[in-house]
Short mmCIF file of C-alpha atoms in Angstrom, two decimals:
data_model
loop_
_atom_site.label_atom_id
_atom_site.label_comp_id
_atom_site.label_asym_id
_atom_site.label_seq_id
_atom_site.Cartn_x
_atom_site.Cartn_y
_atom_site.Cartn_z
CA PRO A 637 -49.62 15.50 -95.40
CA PHE A 638 -50.82 11.93 -95.97
CA THR A 639 -52.72 11.53 -92.69
CA THR A 640 -55.18 13.59 -90.65
CA PRO A 641 -54.77 13.95 -86.87
CA GLY A 642 -57.66 11.50 -86.33
CA MET A 643 -56.17 8.99 -88.76
CA THR A 644 -52.78 9.31 -87.09
CA ARG A 645 -54.34 8.66 -83.67
CA THR A 646 -56.18 5.61 -85.04
CA LEU A 647 -52.98 4.24 -86.62
CA VAL A 648 -51.06 4.74 -83.36
CA VAL A 649 -53.81 2.96 -81.34
CA ALA A 650 -53.86 0.09 -83.88
CA ALA A 651 -50.08 -0.21 -83.86
CA ILE A 652 -50.03 -0.28 -80.06
CA GLY A 653 -52.67 -3.01 -80.24
CA VAL A 654 -50.44 -5.15 -82.45
CA LEU A 655 -47.51 -4.63 -80.14
CA VAL A 656 -49.57 -5.62 -77.09
CA GLY A 657 -50.80 -8.65 -79.02
CA VAL A 658 -47.22 -9.67 -79.86
CA LEU A 659 -46.13 -9.22 -76.27
CA LEU A 660 -49.07 -11.22 -74.96
CA GLY A 661 -48.34 -13.93 -77.48
CA ALA A 662 -44.71 -14.05 -76.36
CA SER A 663 -45.85 -14.41 -72.76
CA GLY A 664 -47.62 -17.69 -73.51
CA ARG A 665 -51.11 -16.43 -74.30
CA GLY A 666 -52.16 -17.52 -77.79
CA PRO A 667 -53.39 -15.19 -80.53
CA GLU A 668 -57.00 -14.13 -80.62
CA THR A 669 -59.15 -16.21 -82.95
CA ALA A 670 -61.71 -13.60 -84.15
CA PRO A 671 -62.71 -14.28 -87.74
CA ILE A 672 -61.00 -12.14 -90.40
CA PRO A 673 -63.60 -9.96 -92.18
CA ALA A 674 -64.49 -11.25 -95.65
CA GLY A 675 -63.19 -8.03 -97.31
CA ILE A 676 -59.72 -8.52 -95.77
CA THR A 677 -59.73 -12.16 -96.84
CA ALA A 678 -60.59 -10.97 -100.37
CA LEU A 679 -57.64 -8.52 -100.22
CA HIS A 680 -55.36 -11.38 -99.15
CA ARG A 681 -56.45 -13.47 -102.17
CA ALA A 682 -56.03 -10.51 -104.54
CA ASP A 683 -52.54 -9.92 -103.02
CA SER A 684 -51.51 -13.52 -103.74
CA ILE A 685 -52.74 -13.37 -107.31
CA ALA A 686 -51.25 -9.98 -108.08
CA THR A 687 -47.88 -10.86 -106.44
CA VAL A 688 -47.44 -14.00 -108.56
CA SER A 689 -48.65 -12.25 -111.75
CA GLY A 690 -46.27 -9.36 -111.21
CA ASP A 691 -48.79 -7.10 -113.01
CA PRO A 692 -48.00 -3.52 -112.02
CA GLU A 693 -51.63 -2.47 -112.35
CA ALA A 694 -52.95 -5.29 -110.19
CA LEU A 695 -50.26 -4.67 -107.59
CA ALA A 696 -51.00 -0.92 -107.49
CA MET A 697 -54.71 -1.48 -107.09
CA LEU A 698 -53.99 -3.38 -103.80
CA PHE A 699 -53.15 -0.01 -102.21
CA THR A 700 -54.96 3.13 -101.24
CA ALA A 701 -54.29 6.15 -103.47
CA ASN A 702 -51.72 7.40 -100.95
CA GLY A 703 -50.41 3.99 -99.94
CA VAL A 704 -46.87 3.45 -98.75
CA ARG A 705 -44.66 0.42 -99.55
CA ILE A 706 -41.36 -0.10 -97.75
CA GLU A 707 -39.14 -2.93 -98.94
CA PRO A 708 -35.65 -4.04 -97.81
CA GLY A 709 -32.86 -1.80 -99.07
CA GLY A 710 -35.19 0.71 -100.70
CA SER A 711 -36.85 4.00 -99.97
CA ALA A 712 -40.51 4.32 -99.15
CA VAL A 713 -42.60 4.33 -102.26
CA VAL A 714 -45.58 6.60 -101.78
CA GLY A 715 -48.71 6.60 -103.88
CA ARG A 716 -50.41 4.12 -106.12
CA ASP A 717 -49.21 5.82 -109.32
CA THR A 718 -45.59 5.87 -108.14
CA MET A 719 -45.77 2.18 -107.22
CA ARG A 720 -47.24 1.36 -110.64
CA ALA A 721 -44.48 3.28 -112.47
CA GLU A 722 -41.72 1.72 -110.35
CA ASP A 723 -43.04 -1.78 -110.90
CA ARG A 724 -43.24 -1.14 -114.68
CA ARG A 725 -39.58 0.05 -114.73
CA PHE A 726 -38.47 -2.96 -112.72
CA ARG A 727 -40.22 -5.43 -115.04
CA ALA A 728 -38.78 -3.75 -118.10
CA SER A 729 -35.28 -3.84 -116.69
CA HIS A 730 -35.43 -7.40 -115.36
CA PRO A 731 -36.93 -9.54 -118.12
CA GLY A 732 -37.70 -13.11 -117.12
CA SER A 733 -37.57 -12.37 -113.43
CA GLY A 734 -40.54 -12.72 -111.18
CA ILE A 735 -42.28 -14.45 -108.28
CA THR A 736 -43.29 -18.03 -109.05
CA ALA A 737 -45.04 -18.85 -105.74
CA TYR A 738 -46.31 -16.77 -102.80
CA ALA A 739 -48.15 -17.63 -99.63
CA SER A 740 -48.85 -15.29 -96.74
CA HIS A 741 -49.28 -16.55 -93.21
CA ILE A 742 -51.03 -13.79 -91.26
CA ALA A 743 -50.64 -14.35 -87.53
CA SER A 744 -52.85 -11.49 -86.33
CA VAL A 745 -55.40 -9.07 -87.72
CA GLU A 746 -56.88 -6.38 -85.53
CA VAL A 747 -59.75 -4.30 -86.93
CA HIS A 748 -60.40 -0.83 -85.58
CA GLY A 749 -63.37 0.56 -87.47
CA ASP A 750 -62.25 1.31 -91.06
CA TRP A 751 -58.63 0.52 -90.19
CA ALA A 752 -56.86 -2.77 -89.56
CA VAL A 753 -53.35 -3.80 -88.65
CA GLU A 754 -51.94 -7.20 -89.46
CA TRP A 755 -48.60 -8.90 -89.10
CA GLY A 756 -47.25 -12.25 -90.14
CA TYR A 757 -44.89 -14.02 -92.49
CA PHE A 758 -44.80 -14.93 -96.13
CA ASP A 759 -42.98 -17.54 -98.20
CA SER A 760 -42.07 -16.79 -101.76
CA ASP A 761 -40.18 -18.46 -104.60
CA TYR A 762 -38.72 -16.25 -107.31
CA VAL A 763 -36.38 -16.21 -110.28
CA THR A 764 -33.94 -13.41 -111.16
CA GLY A 765 -34.12 -13.94 -114.92
CA THR A 766 -34.81 -16.35 -117.72
CA GLY A 767 -33.23 -19.75 -116.96
CA ALA A 768 -32.17 -18.71 -113.44
CA ALA A 769 -32.55 -21.22 -110.61
CA PRO A 770 -35.56 -20.55 -108.38
CA GLN A 771 -34.73 -19.03 -104.97
CA HIS A 772 -36.75 -18.93 -101.76
CA VAL A 773 -37.34 -16.11 -99.33
CA ARG A 774 -39.29 -16.01 -96.07
CA GLY A 775 -40.23 -12.56 -94.98
CA LYS A 776 -41.95 -10.80 -92.07
CA VAL A 777 -44.63 -8.33 -92.87
CA LEU A 778 -46.54 -5.52 -91.05
CA ARG A 779 -49.44 -4.03 -92.91
CA VAL A 780 -52.01 -1.31 -92.20
CA LEU A 781 -55.23 -1.70 -94.12
CA HIS A 782 -58.04 0.77 -94.82
CA ARG A 783 -61.66 0.15 -95.74
CA GLU A 784 -62.47 2.45 -98.65
CA ALA A 785 -65.79 4.27 -99.10
CA ASP A 786 -67.02 1.46 -101.38
CA GLY A 787 -66.37 -1.11 -98.65
CA THR A 788 -63.26 -2.71 -100.20
CA TRP A 789 -60.14 -3.11 -98.15
CA ARG A 790 -56.79 -1.89 -99.43
CA PHE A 791 -53.28 -1.66 -98.05
CA SER A 792 -52.45 1.73 -96.65
CA HIS A 793 -48.90 0.92 -95.44
CA VAL A 794 -46.87 -2.22 -96.10
CA ALA A 795 -43.44 -2.90 -94.70
CA TRP A 796 -41.58 -6.17 -94.97
CA ASN A 797 -38.17 -7.54 -94.35
CA VAL A 798 -36.42 -10.89 -94.70
CA ALA A 799 -37.16 -13.16 -91.75
CA ASP A 800 -34.22 -14.29 -89.65
#
């Protein structure tokens, strides 16, 4: 319901490309060094700003209308409006909590027309409430991006987990 056959085919090809890239990297060949498109770089900057701000509206606007977010221990959250509502509920029920620092380290970005797939790591510091000691998490992330009709890039699918 959220993808067309052509979109599904494109996503599968892109995901296979990432897998091949990972496997080639593991075999000793380094990552490709093609420049990241400016629109994707702008999305990365907006992601960092929105993540630290914790603003549900800014976070939701990083995604396509039918975007999917998958976080550790949770169900897939589908749709920008659902994400916004969930983030508002979380903020209201966890006063004083939030992310205090966030840096993504994207190892590979592969662009396939209006779609891109990227993977990498992020480092984040967060607090669980007012006066709580800061904690650190390093995570791994796999993201599918889509270039919208207006030329801006947004996340279509984001999945992350705690790095080993």
